[in-house]
PDB file of C-alpha atoms in Angstrom:
ATOM      1  CA  UNK W   1      -5.174   5.382  48.845  1.00  0.00           C
ATOM      2  CA  UNK W   2      -5.478   6.441  45.178  1.00  0.00           C
ATOM      3  CA  UNK W   3      -6.202  10.114  44.571  1.00  0.00           C
ATOM      4  CA  UNK W   4      -8.780  11.281  42.035  1.00  0.00           C
ATOM      5  CA  UNK W   5      -7.394  14.024  39.860  1.00  0.00           C
ATOM      6  CA  UNK W   6      -9.361  17.186  39.241  1.00  0.00           C
ATOM      7  CA  UNK W   7     -11.012  17.756  35.869  1.00  0.00           C
ATOM      8  CA  UNK W   8      -9.272  21.134  35.873  1.00  0.00           C
ATOM      9  CA  UNK W   9      -5.826  19.572  36.217  1.00  0.00           C
ATOM     10  CA  UNK W  10      -3.570  21.440  33.738  1.00  0.00           C
ATOM     11  CA  UNK W  11      -1.898  18.245  32.523  1.00  0.00           C
ATOM     12  CA  UNK W  12      -5.254  16.603  31.759  1.00  0.00           C
ATOM     13  CA  UNK W  13      -6.566  19.709  30.015  1.00  0.00           C
ATOM     14  CA  UNK W  14      -3.396  19.824  27.928  1.00  0.00           C
ATOM     15  CA  UNK W  15      -3.874  16.129  27.023  1.00  0.00           C
ATOM     16  CA  UNK W  16      -7.451  16.819  25.878  1.00  0.00           C
ATOM     17  CA  UNK W  17      -6.203  19.698  23.727  1.00  0.00           C
ATOM     18  CA  UNK W  18      -3.495  17.484  22.210  1.00  0.00           C
ATOM     19  CA  UNK W  19      -6.073  14.770  21.494  1.00  0.00           C
ATOM     20  CA  UNK W  20      -8.306  17.249  19.664  1.00  0.00           C
ATOM     21  CA  UNK W  21      -5.429  18.572  17.585  1.00  0.00           C
ATOM     22  CA  UNK W  22      -4.274  15.044  16.759  1.00  0.00           C
ATOM     23  CA  UNK W  23      -7.769  13.932  15.773  1.00  0.00           C
ATOM     24  CA  UNK W  24      -8.305  16.990  13.592  1.00  0.00           C
ATOM     25  CA  UNK W  25      -5.016  16.270  11.849  1.00  0.00           C
ATOM     26  CA  UNK W  26      -5.919  12.603  11.368  1.00  0.00           C
ATOM     27  CA  UNK W  27      -9.364  13.598  10.154  1.00  0.00           C
ATOM     28  CA  UNK W  28      -7.968  16.006   7.562  1.00  0.00           C
ATOM     29  CA  UNK W  29      -5.405  13.436   6.378  1.00  0.00           C
ATOM     30  CA  UNK W  30      -7.990  10.666   6.049  1.00  0.00           C
ATOM     31  CA  UNK W  31     -10.437  12.895   4.196  1.00  0.00           C
ATOM     32  CA  UNK W  32      -7.650  13.935   1.819  1.00  0.00           C
ATOM     33  CA  UNK W  33      -6.536  10.316   1.337  1.00  0.00           C
ATOM     34  CA  UNK W  34     -10.102   9.188   0.753  1.00  0.00           C
ATOM     35  CA  UNK W  35     -10.674  11.940  -1.791  1.00  0.00           C
ATOM     36  CA  UNK W  36      -7.468  11.074  -3.675  1.00  0.00           C
ATOM     37  CA  UNK W  37      -8.338   7.361  -3.568  1.00  0.00           C
ATOM     38  CA  UNK W  38     -11.829   8.043  -4.899  1.00  0.00           C
ATOM     39  CA  UNK W  39     -10.524  10.262  -7.703  1.00  0.00           C
ATOM     40  CA  UNK W  40      -7.764   7.814  -8.665  1.00  0.00           C
ATOM     41  CA  UNK W  41     -10.100   4.821  -8.717  1.00  0.00           C
ATOM     42  CA  UNK W  42     -11.973   3.966 -11.873  1.00  0.00           C
ATOM     43  CA  UNK W  43     -15.740   3.576 -12.118  1.00  0.00           C
ATOM     44  CA  UNK W  44     -15.218  -0.085 -11.168  1.00  0.00           C
ATOM     45  CA  UNK W  45     -14.459   0.991  -7.578  1.00  0.00           C
ATOM     46  CA  UNK W  46     -17.250   3.443  -6.630  1.00  0.00           C
ATOM     47  CA  UNK W  47     -16.742   3.143  -2.843  1.00  0.00           C
ATOM     48  CA  UNK W  48     -12.933   3.142  -2.808  1.00  0.00           C
ATOM     49  CA  UNK W  49     -12.347   6.217  -0.656  1.00  0.00           C
ATOM     50  CA  UNK W  50     -15.610   6.314   1.309  1.00  0.00           C
ATOM     51  CA  UNK W  51     -14.342   4.506   4.477  1.00  0.00           C
ATOM     52  CA  UNK W  52     -11.421   6.947   4.810  1.00  0.00           C
ATOM     53  CA  UNK W  53     -13.738   9.935   4.384  1.00  0.00           C
ATOM     54  CA  UNK W  54     -16.330   8.630   6.875  1.00  0.00           C
ATOM     55  CA  UNK W  55     -13.829   7.815   9.629  1.00  0.00           C
ATOM     56  CA  UNK W  56     -11.997  11.073   8.881  1.00  0.00           C
ATOM     57  CA  UNK W  57     -15.183  13.106   9.323  1.00  0.00           C
ATOM     58  CA  UNK W  58     -15.996  11.341  12.603  1.00  0.00           C
ATOM     59  CA  UNK W  59     -12.467  11.885  13.899  1.00  0.00           C
ATOM     60  CA  UNK W  60     -12.499  15.557  12.907  1.00  0.00           C
ATOM     61  CA  UNK W  61     -15.925  16.131  14.460  1.00  0.00           C
ATOM     62  CA  UNK W  62     -15.794  14.053  17.640  1.00  0.00           C
ATOM     63  CA  UNK W  63     -12.122  13.692  18.627  1.00  0.00           C
ATOM     64  CA  UNK W  64     -13.042  10.348  20.200  1.00  0.00           C
ATOM     65  CA  UNK W  65     -10.088   8.191  21.372  1.00  0.00           C
ATOM     66  CA  UNK W  66     -11.724   4.958  20.118  1.00  0.00           C
ATOM     67  CA  UNK W  67     -11.599   6.315  16.571  1.00  0.00           C
ATOM     68  CA  UNK W  68      -7.807   6.258  16.713  1.00  0.00           C
ATOM     69  CA  UNK W  69      -8.030   2.463  16.648  1.00  0.00           C
ATOM     70  CA  UNK W  70     -10.294   2.700  13.597  1.00  0.00           C
ATOM     71  CA  UNK W  71      -7.706   4.925  11.901  1.00  0.00           C
ATOM     72  CA  UNK W  72      -4.976   2.392  12.688  1.00  0.00           C
ATOM     73  CA  UNK W  73      -7.114  -0.448  11.291  1.00  0.00           C
ATOM     74  CA  UNK W  74      -7.914   1.445   8.089  1.00  0.00           C
ATOM     75  CA  UNK W  75      -4.265   2.184   7.436  1.00  0.00           C
ATOM     76  CA  UNK W  76      -3.239  -1.390   8.278  1.00  0.00           C
ATOM     77  CA  UNK W  77      -5.739  -2.886   5.832  1.00  0.00           C
ATOM     78  CA  UNK W  78      -4.790  -0.300   3.197  1.00  0.00           C
ATOM     79  CA  UNK W  79      -1.422  -2.076   2.986  1.00  0.00           C
ATOM     80  CA  UNK W  80      -3.148  -5.085   1.395  1.00  0.00           C
ATOM     81  CA  UNK W  81      -3.989  -3.462  -1.982  1.00  0.00           C
ATOM     82  CA  UNK W  82      -0.507  -1.921  -2.017  1.00  0.00           C
ATOM     83  CA  UNK W  83       0.997  -5.413  -1.942  1.00  0.00           C
ATOM     84  CA  UNK W  84      -1.719  -7.223  -3.898  1.00  0.00           C
ATOM     85  CA  UNK W  85      -3.641  -5.097  -6.441  1.00  0.00           C
ATOM     86  CA  UNK W  86      -6.190  -7.898  -6.862  1.00  0.00           C
ATOM     87  CA  UNK W  87      -7.563  -7.217  -3.377  1.00  0.00           C
ATOM     88  CA  UNK W  88      -9.202  -3.875  -4.031  1.00  0.00           C
ATOM     89  CA  UNK W  89     -11.037  -3.616  -0.721  1.00  0.00           C
ATOM     90  CA  UNK W  90     -10.543   0.066   0.212  1.00  0.00           C
ATOM     91  CA  UNK W  91      -9.869   0.567  -3.501  1.00  0.00           C
ATOM     92  CA  UNK W  92      -6.650   0.361  -5.484  1.00  0.00           C
ATOM     93  CA  UNK W  93      -3.737   2.149  -3.814  1.00  0.00           C
ATOM     94  CA  UNK W  94      -3.646   5.611  -5.477  1.00  0.00           C
ATOM     95  CA  UNK W  95       0.158   5.743  -5.362  1.00  0.00           C
ATOM     96  CA  UNK W  96       0.375   2.421  -7.172  1.00  0.00           C
ATOM     97  CA  UNK W  97      -2.326   3.544  -9.605  1.00  0.00           C
ATOM     98  CA  UNK W  98      -0.705   6.854 -10.531  1.00  0.00           C
ATOM     99  CA  UNK W  99       2.987   5.948 -10.411  1.00  0.00           C
ATOM    100  CA  UNK W 100       5.091   3.026 -11.582  1.00  0.00           C
ATOM    101  CA  UNK W 101       6.698   2.195  -8.258  1.00  0.00           C
ATOM    102  CA  UNK W 102       9.898   0.208  -8.059  1.00  0.00           C
ATOM    103  CA  UNK W 103      10.232  -2.540  -5.481  1.00  0.00           C
ATOM    104  CA  UNK W 104      12.200  -0.244  -3.162  1.00  0.00           C
ATOM    105  CA  UNK W 105       9.588   2.500  -3.488  1.00  0.00           C
ATOM    106  CA  UNK W 106       6.813   0.020  -2.767  1.00  0.00           C
ATOM    107  CA  UNK W 107       8.638  -1.204   0.335  1.00  0.00           C
ATOM    108  CA  UNK W 108       9.086   2.423   1.453  1.00  0.00           C
ATOM    109  CA  UNK W 109       5.361   3.060   0.945  1.00  0.00           C
ATOM    110  CA  UNK W 110       4.446   0.032   3.027  1.00  0.00           C
ATOM    111  CA  UNK W 111       6.944   1.062   5.729  1.00  0.00           C
ATOM    112  CA  UNK W 112       5.381   4.519   5.813  1.00  0.00           C
ATOM    113  CA  UNK W 113       1.922   3.020   6.296  1.00  0.00           C
ATOM    114  CA  UNK W 114       3.219   0.767   9.074  1.00  0.00           C
ATOM    115  CA  UNK W 115       4.598   3.828  10.866  1.00  0.00           C
ATOM    116  CA  UNK W 116       1.213   5.531  10.538  1.00  0.00           C
ATOM    117  CA  UNK W 117      -0.511   2.435  11.957  1.00  0.00           C
ATOM    118  CA  UNK W 118       1.857   2.264  14.933  1.00  0.00           C
ATOM    119  CA  UNK W 119       1.506   6.000  15.585  1.00  0.00           C
ATOM    120  CA  UNK W 120      -2.304   5.916  15.600  1.00  0.00           C
ATOM    121  CA  UNK W 121      -2.364   2.745  17.733  1.00  0.00           C
ATOM    122  CA  UNK W 122       0.073   4.236  20.230  1.00  0.00           C
ATOM    123  CA  UNK W 123      -2.037   7.385  20.492  1.00  0.00           C
ATOM    124  CA  UNK W 124      -5.132   5.265  21.082  1.00  0.00           C
ATOM    125  CA  UNK W 125      -3.572   3.351  23.978  1.00  0.00           C
ATOM    126  CA  UNK W 126      -2.438   6.658  25.477  1.00  0.00           C
ATOM    127  CA  UNK W 127      -5.534   8.831  25.014  1.00  0.00           C
ATOM    128  CA  UNK W 128      -8.142   6.170  25.893  1.00  0.00           C
ATOM    129  CA  UNK W 129      -7.377   6.991  29.557  1.00  0.00           C
ATOM    130  CA  UNK W 130      -9.151  10.312  28.988  1.00  0.00           C
ATOM    131  CA  UNK W 131     -12.395   8.328  29.112  1.00  0.00           C
ATOM    132  CA  UNK W 132     -11.623   8.009  32.833  1.00  0.00           C
ATOM    133  CA  UNK W 133      -9.947   5.254  34.819  1.00  0.00           C
ATOM    134  CA  UNK W 134     -12.421   4.657  37.632  1.00  0.00           C
ATOM    135  CA  UNK W 135     -13.287   1.258  36.143  1.00  0.00           C
ATOM    136  CA  UNK W 136      -9.770   0.368  35.064  1.00  0.00           C
ATOM    137  CA  UNK W 137      -7.664  -2.296  36.761  1.00  0.00           C
ATOM    138  CA  UNK W 138      -4.021  -1.554  37.491  1.00  0.00           C
ATOM    139  CA  UNK W 139      -0.998  -3.288  38.967  1.00  0.00           C
ATOM    140  CA  UNK W 140      -0.207  -0.028  40.779  1.00  0.00           C
ATOM    141  CA  UNK W 141      -2.650   0.182  43.726  1.00  0.00           C
ATOM    142  CA  UNK W 142      -2.042   3.854  44.494  1.00  0.00           C
ATOM    143  CA  UNK W 143      -2.188   5.105  40.916  1.00  0.00           C
ATOM    144  CA  UNK W 144      -4.115   8.364  40.554  1.00  0.00           C
ATOM    145  CA  UNK W 145      -7.625   8.091  39.111  1.00  0.00           C
ATOM    146  CA  UNK W 146      -8.298  10.101  35.972  1.00  0.00           C
ATOM    147  CA  UNK W 147     -11.837  11.520  35.781  1.00  0.00           C
ATOM    148  CA  UNK W 148     -13.793  11.388  32.494  1.00  0.00           C
ATOM    149  CA  UNK W 149     -12.291  14.155  30.355  1.00  0.00           C
ATOM    150  CA  UNK W 150     -13.962  13.399  27.009  1.00  0.00           C
ATOM    151  CA  UNK W 151     -17.462  12.149  26.101  1.00  0.00           C
ATOM    152  CA  UNK W 152     -17.642   8.367  26.057  1.00  0.00           C
ATOM    153  CA  UNK W 153     -19.513   7.278  22.928  1.00  0.00           C
ATOM    154  CA  UNK W 154     -18.223   3.703  22.991  1.00  0.00           C
ATOM    155  CA  UNK W 155     -21.614   2.118  23.801  1.00  0.00           C
ATOM    156  CA  UNK W 156     -23.175   3.528  20.653  1.00  0.00           C
ATOM    157  CA  UNK W 157     -20.058   2.931  18.571  1.00  0.00           C
ATOM    158  CA  UNK W 158     -19.959  -0.708  19.719  1.00  0.00           C
ATOM    159  CA  UNK W 159     -23.509  -1.268  18.522  1.00  0.00           C
ATOM    160  CA  UNK W 160     -22.697   0.431  15.222  1.00  0.00           C
ATOM    161  CA  UNK W 161     -19.649  -1.786  14.801  1.00  0.00           C
ATOM    162  CA  UNK W 162     -21.808  -4.876  15.260  1.00  0.00           C
ATOM    163  CA  UNK W 163     -24.442  -3.593  12.839  1.00  0.00           C
ATOM    164  CA  UNK W 164     -22.092  -2.651  10.015  1.00  0.00           C
ATOM    165  CA  UNK W 165     -20.206  -5.935  10.475  1.00  0.00           C
ATOM    166  CA  UNK W 166     -23.461  -7.853   9.982  1.00  0.00           C
ATOM    167  CA  UNK W 167     -24.269  -5.818   6.881  1.00  0.00           C
ATOM    168  CA  UNK W 168     -20.700  -6.378   5.680  1.00  0.00           C
ATOM    169  CA  UNK W 169     -20.856 -10.151   6.045  1.00  0.00           C
ATOM    170  CA  UNK W 170     -24.198 -10.252   4.226  1.00  0.00           C
ATOM    171  CA  UNK W 171     -22.711  -8.252   1.338  1.00  0.00           C
ATOM    172  CA  UNK W 172     -19.572 -10.415   1.333  1.00  0.00           C
ATOM    173  CA  UNK W 173     -21.619 -13.613   1.215  1.00  0.00           C
ATOM    174  CA  UNK W 174     -23.753 -12.228  -1.622  1.00  0.00           C
ATOM    175  CA  UNK W 175     -20.632 -11.200  -3.535  1.00  0.00           C
ATOM    176  CA  UNK W 176     -19.056 -14.632  -3.154  1.00  0.00           C
ATOM    177  CA  UNK W 177     -22.239 -16.354  -4.297  1.00  0.00           C
ATOM    178  CA  UNK W 178     -22.690 -14.110  -7.339  1.00  0.00           C
ATOM    179  CA  UNK W 179     -19.002 -14.365  -8.244  1.00  0.00           C
ATOM    180  CA  UNK W 180     -19.407 -18.118  -8.551  1.00  0.00           C
ATOM    181  CA  UNK W 181     -22.333 -17.698 -10.933  1.00  0.00           C
ATOM    182  CA  UNK W 182     -20.723 -15.242 -13.365  1.00  0.00           C
ATOM    183  CA  UNK W 183     -17.228 -13.839 -12.626  1.00  0.00           C
ATOM    184  CA  UNK W 184     -17.605 -11.217 -15.375  1.00  0.00           C
ATOM    185  CA  UNK W 185     -20.546  -9.451 -13.732  1.00  0.00           C
ATOM    186  CA  UNK W 186     -19.857  -5.987 -12.273  1.00  0.00           C
ATOM    187  CA  UNK W 187     -22.131  -6.285  -9.228  1.00  0.00           C
ATOM    188  CA  UNK W 188     -20.172  -8.905  -7.204  1.00  0.00           C
ATOM    189  CA  UNK W 189     -17.017  -6.771  -7.199  1.00  0.00           C
ATOM    190  CA  UNK W 190     -18.908  -3.731  -5.913  1.00  0.00           C
ATOM    191  CA  UNK W 191     -20.657  -5.819  -3.256  1.00  0.00           C
ATOM    192  CA  UNK W 192     -17.331  -7.351  -2.190  1.00  0.00           C
ATOM    193  CA  UNK W 193     -15.655  -3.954  -1.871  1.00  0.00           C
ATOM    194  CA  UNK W 194     -18.633  -2.528   0.028  1.00  0.00           C
ATOM    195  CA  UNK W 195     -18.763  -5.517   2.386  1.00  0.00           C
ATOM    196  CA  UNK W 196     -15.021  -5.497   2.943  1.00  0.00           C
ATOM    197  CA  UNK W 197     -14.964  -1.762   3.596  1.00  0.00           C
ATOM    198  CA  UNK W 198     -17.745  -2.062   6.180  1.00  0.00           C
ATOM    199  CA  UNK W 199     -15.877  -5.004   7.724  1.00  0.00           C
ATOM    200  CA  UNK W 200     -12.698  -2.952   8.164  1.00  0.00           C
ATOM    201  CA  UNK W 201     -14.579  -0.088   9.780  1.00  0.00           C
ATOM    202  CA  UNK W 202     -16.345  -2.543  12.100  1.00  0.00           C
ATOM    203  CA  UNK W 203     -13.040  -4.165  13.074  1.00  0.00           C
ATOM    204  CA  UNK W 204     -11.365  -0.840  13.829  1.00  0.00           C
ATOM    205  CA  UNK W 205     -14.266   0.691  15.738  1.00  0.00           C
ATOM    206  CA  UNK W 206     -14.910  -2.573  17.568  1.00  0.00           C
ATOM    207  CA  UNK W 207     -11.295  -2.855  18.714  1.00  0.00           C
ATOM    208  CA  UNK W 208     -11.291   0.772  19.850  1.00  0.00           C
ATOM    209  CA  UNK W 209     -14.421   0.221  21.929  1.00  0.00           C
ATOM    210  CA  UNK W 210     -13.400  -3.192  23.286  1.00  0.00           C
ATOM    211  CA  UNK W 211     -10.189  -1.750  24.741  1.00  0.00           C
ATOM    212  CA  UNK W 212     -11.973   1.266  26.208  1.00  0.00           C
ATOM    213  CA  UNK W 213     -14.391   1.529  29.157  1.00  0.00           C
ATOM    214  CA  UNK W 214     -17.752   0.453  27.710  1.00  0.00           C
ATOM    215  CA  UNK W 215     -20.879  -1.415  28.733  1.00  0.00           C
ATOM    216  CA  UNK W 216     -21.196  -2.878  25.232  1.00  0.00           C
ATOM    217  CA  UNK W 217     -17.964  -4.874  24.981  1.00  0.00           C
ATOM    218  CA  UNK W 218     -19.791  -8.012  23.691  1.00  0.00           C
ATOM    219  CA  UNK W 219     -21.227  -5.942  20.829  1.00  0.00           C
ATOM    220  CA  UNK W 220     -17.777  -4.511  20.077  1.00  0.00           C
ATOM    221  CA  UNK W 221     -16.151  -7.949  20.030  1.00  0.00           C
ATOM    222  CA  UNK W 222     -18.982  -9.281  17.866  1.00  0.00           C
ATOM    223  CA  UNK W 223     -18.255  -6.457  15.433  1.00  0.00           C
ATOM    224  CA  UNK W 224     -14.589  -7.469  15.327  1.00  0.00           C
ATOM    225  CA  UNK W 225     -15.260 -11.197  14.876  1.00  0.00           C
ATOM    226  CA  UNK W 226     -18.022 -10.797  12.298  1.00  0.00           C
ATOM    227  CA  UNK W 227     -16.002  -8.079  10.569  1.00  0.00           C
ATOM    228  CA  UNK W 228     -13.070 -10.445  10.138  1.00  0.00           C
ATOM    229  CA  UNK W 229     -15.402 -13.037   8.627  1.00  0.00           C
ATOM    230  CA  UNK W 230     -16.876 -10.428   6.294  1.00  0.00           C
ATOM    231  CA  UNK W 231     -13.425  -9.365   5.154  1.00  0.00           C
ATOM    232  CA  UNK W 232     -12.464 -12.969   4.376  1.00  0.00           C
ATOM    233  CA  UNK W 233     -15.647 -13.490   2.329  1.00  0.00           C
ATOM    234  CA  UNK W 234     -15.062 -10.251   0.420  1.00  0.00           C
ATOM    235  CA  UNK W 235     -11.432 -11.189  -0.276  1.00  0.00           C
ATOM    236  CA  UNK W 236     -12.445 -14.639  -1.519  1.00  0.00           C
ATOM    237  CA  UNK W 237     -15.000 -13.062  -3.845  1.00  0.00           C
ATOM    238  CA  UNK W 238     -12.398 -10.698  -5.293  1.00  0.00           C
ATOM    239  CA  UNK W 239      -9.950 -13.558  -5.798  1.00  0.00           C
ATOM    240  CA  UNK W 240     -12.634 -15.465  -7.646  1.00  0.00           C
ATOM    241  CA  UNK W 241     -13.356 -12.427  -9.817  1.00  0.00           C
ATOM    242  CA  UNK W 242      -9.706 -11.692 -10.615  1.00  0.00           C
TER     243      UNK W 242
END
């Protein structure tokens, strides 16, 4: 018979404390990265660092396990402009902008981002159990049940993921349409970067919620699917504008 652990269990309390410290560190790093990205970007990329700053503020304030997946997604998609400067969704990479990187240095930068992605993803799969495991399925029948140790905001976050994905795909479609009319116009690039940035946030938040205990999993998965479509439209618009 599985045993339900106490909410005052020292190991669980220590895990909650570690989660908060980790999220505050991630939040500070993302806010710093977003600020540097925004400062390094030219006036052609007015929203370059905003997604990093927004997710960083949420992580710092809430310490919600699902946001770790959003952090992993942001850092994963930030590899794209490092490898292809034409795809400026999330803005141009500030390291590439400010320094003339050799091929080896560029590979090292990408490897560093991959490590960050894997670290954040690993923390998400570990700390999501702090939402509680009463509803979880397990191959171990007598595994102890973890009570809810952190607030579960995944229902609201799932709906937000769906909403911003829908806004993102609308902006991406508008950018692609306008890019075909006049590739020299400033507006399509801004719309593409805005739509793509919203898409990435929707994908990350949606994945975090979908793999956590939530009553809004369809909304979370819709956010992921629509977000992927929005990102593709935004990328196509930027390719057309390049």
